[in-house]
Amino acid sequence: MSRKIINTDNAPKAIGTYSQAVSIDKMVFVSGQIPLDPKSMEIISENIDEQIEQAFKNLKNIILEADSNLSDIVKLNVYLKNMEHFPKVNAHMEKIFSQPFPARAAVEVSRLPKDVLIEVDAILVTG
């Protein structure tokens, strides 16, 4: 088994004891991404649309660092502070993903790191 740690400056540095992503053979496991600006490590905005966009941008940048792309995602997890934002997540996903869409779970949670409104993580199968 070939195991590799994936890190990029184009996504926020880990704010805990985890890697941005880990690849094992043809699988890539991307840790939860929240809407932080990678350079300042500050929340991009209080606006849900901007937070969704930044969280997915961070996810995509890690995936690109793993020599992969969004179409390789087989399972996506979305954690929302408020499930009323679920339609906005769908609208953003329609812009950045092509069909067939990945399998997905969307879960409302009581709190997320730094009190953001969204977090996303993913599992990919490459090649």
GROMACS .gro file of C-alpha atoms in nm:
model
  127
    1MET     CA    1   0.000   0.000   0.000
    2SER     CA    2   0.129   0.343  -0.096
    3ARG     CA    3   0.038   0.613   0.158
    4LYS     CA    4   0.101   0.984   0.099
    5ILE     CA    5   0.016   1.295   0.299
    6ILE     CA    6  -0.132   1.576   0.088
    7ASN     CA    7  -0.071   1.938   0.190
    8THR     CA    8  -0.110   2.264  -0.001
    9ASP     CA    9  -0.074   2.631   0.082
   10ASN     CA   10  -0.386   2.691  -0.131
   11ALA     CA   11  -0.611   2.560   0.147
   12PRO     CA   12  -0.613   2.639   0.520
   13LYS     CA   13  -0.349   2.471   0.730
   14ALA     CA   14  -0.482   2.208   0.968
   15ILE     CA   15  -0.614   2.365   1.288
   16GLY     CA   16  -0.579   2.041   1.479
   17THR     CA   17  -0.403   1.707   1.477
   18TYR     CA   18  -0.487   1.599   1.123
   19SER     CA   19  -0.360   1.620   0.764
   20GLN     CA   20  -0.539   1.811   0.490
   21ALA     CA   21  -0.567   1.481   0.303
   22VAL     CA   22  -0.421   1.133   0.288
   23SER     CA   23  -0.396   0.920  -0.025
   24ILE     CA   24  -0.368   0.543  -0.014
   25ASP     CA   25  -0.322   0.379  -0.351
   26LYS     CA   26  -0.612   0.512  -0.563
   27MET     CA   27  -0.813   0.655  -0.273
   28VAL     CA   28  -0.790   1.008  -0.133
   29PHE     CA   29  -0.946   1.105   0.199
   30VAL     CA   30  -0.988   1.483   0.236
   31SER     CA   31  -1.034   1.624   0.586
   32GLY     CA   32  -1.317   1.862   0.663
   33GLN     CA   33  -1.278   2.203   0.503
   34ILE     CA   34  -1.431   2.515   0.647
   35PRO     CA   35  -1.455   2.860   0.483
   36LEU     CA   36  -1.121   3.000   0.596
   37ASP     CA   37  -0.900   3.213   0.376
   38PRO     CA   38  -0.580   3.004   0.338
   39LYS     CA   39  -0.352   3.304   0.380
   40SER     CA   40  -0.511   3.483   0.675
   41MET     CA   41  -0.675   3.175   0.832
   42GLU     CA   42  -0.977   3.397   0.898
   43ILE     CA   43  -1.341   3.318   0.816
   44ILE     CA   44  -1.406   3.449   0.465
   45SER     CA   45  -1.744   3.606   0.552
   46GLU     CA   46  -2.056   3.558   0.763
   47ASN     CA   47  -2.257   3.515   0.440
   48ILE     CA   48  -2.363   3.152   0.379
   49ASP     CA   49  -2.316   3.170   0.001
   50GLU     CA   50  -1.960   3.297   0.040
   51GLN     CA   51  -1.890   3.036   0.307
   52ILE     CA   52  -2.017   2.754   0.083
   53GLU     CA   53  -1.807   2.880  -0.207
   54GLN     CA   54  -1.490   2.906   0.005
   55ALA     CA   55  -1.534   2.566   0.171
   56PHE     CA   56  -1.565   2.400  -0.171
   57LYS     CA   57  -1.275   2.606  -0.307
   58ASN     CA   58  -1.054   2.482  -0.023
   59LEU     CA   59  -1.170   2.124  -0.086
   60LYS     CA   60  -1.096   2.158  -0.459
   61ASN     CA   61  -0.747   2.300  -0.398
   62ILE     CA   62  -0.653   2.003  -0.183
   63ILE     CA   63  -0.795   1.765  -0.443
   64LEU     CA   64  -0.590   1.937  -0.716
   65GLU     CA   65  -0.277   1.900  -0.501
   66ALA     CA   66  -0.352   1.526  -0.494
   67ASP     CA   67  -0.342   1.526  -0.878
   68SER     CA   68  -0.714   1.461  -0.886
   69ASN     CA   69  -1.033   1.655  -0.958
   70LEU     CA   70  -1.387   1.701  -0.827
   71SER     CA   71  -1.524   1.434  -1.060
   72ASP     CA   72  -1.322   1.174  -0.865
   73ILE     CA   73  -1.528   1.235  -0.549
   74VAL     CA   74  -1.734   0.925  -0.468
   75LYS     CA   75  -1.862   1.038  -0.125
   76LEU     CA   76  -1.916   1.391  -0.002
   77ASN     CA   77  -2.019   1.487   0.350
   78VAL     CA   78  -2.172   1.829   0.417
   79TYR     CA   79  -2.213   1.957   0.772
   80LEU     CA   80  -2.445   2.255   0.815
   81LYS     CA   81  -2.516   2.473   1.115
   82ASN     CA   82  -2.866   2.528   0.973
   83MET     CA   83  -3.040   2.280   0.741
   84GLU     CA   84  -3.231   2.572   0.587
   85HIS     CA   85  -2.908   2.636   0.393
   86PHE     CA   86  -2.937   2.295   0.222
   87PRO     CA   87  -3.096   2.438  -0.099
   88LYS     CA   88  -2.805   2.682  -0.128
   89VAL     CA   89  -2.558   2.393  -0.106
   90ASN     CA   90  -2.746   2.218  -0.387
   91ALA     CA   91  -2.734   2.534  -0.601
   92HIS     CA   92  -2.357   2.569  -0.550
   93MET     CA   93  -2.300   2.201  -0.620
   94GLU     CA   94  -2.487   2.228  -0.951
   95LYS     CA   95  -2.236   2.497  -1.055
   96ILE     CA   96  -1.919   2.309  -0.961
   97PHE     CA   97  -2.006   1.942  -1.016
   98SER     CA   98  -2.105   1.757  -1.331
   99GLN     CA   99  -2.347   1.469  -1.337
  100PRO     CA  100  -2.335   1.204  -1.216
  101PHE     CA  101  -2.308   1.372  -0.875
  102PRO     CA  102  -2.118   1.199  -0.593
  103ALA     CA  103  -2.295   1.016  -0.314
  104ARG     CA  104  -2.358   1.265  -0.035
  105ALA     CA  105  -2.474   1.307   0.322
  106ALA     CA  106  -2.592   1.642   0.457
  107VAL     CA  107  -2.617   1.673   0.833
  108GLU     CA  108  -2.723   1.959   1.057
  109VAL     CA  109  -2.486   2.000   1.350
  110SER     CA  110  -2.499   2.214   1.662
  111ARG     CA  111  -2.158   2.372   1.611
  112LEU     CA  112  -1.860   2.372   1.374
  113PRO     CA  113  -1.498   2.484   1.421
  114LYS     CA  114  -1.465   2.862   1.452
  115ASP     CA  115  -1.847   2.881   1.448
  116VAL     CA  116  -1.864   2.863   1.068
  117LEU     CA  117  -2.186   2.768   0.891
  118ILE     CA  118  -2.055   2.481   0.674
  119GLU     CA  119  -1.787   2.212   0.660
  120VAL     CA  120  -1.727   1.963   0.377
  121ASP     CA  121  -1.511   1.651   0.350
  122ALA     CA  122  -1.471   1.396   0.074
  123ILE     CA  123  -1.351   1.053  -0.032
  124LEU     CA  124  -1.214   1.013  -0.384
  125VAL     CA  125  -1.117   0.723  -0.605
  126THR     CA  126  -0.865   0.824  -0.871
  127GLY     CA  127  -0.760   0.681  -1.204
   0.00000   0.00000   0.00000
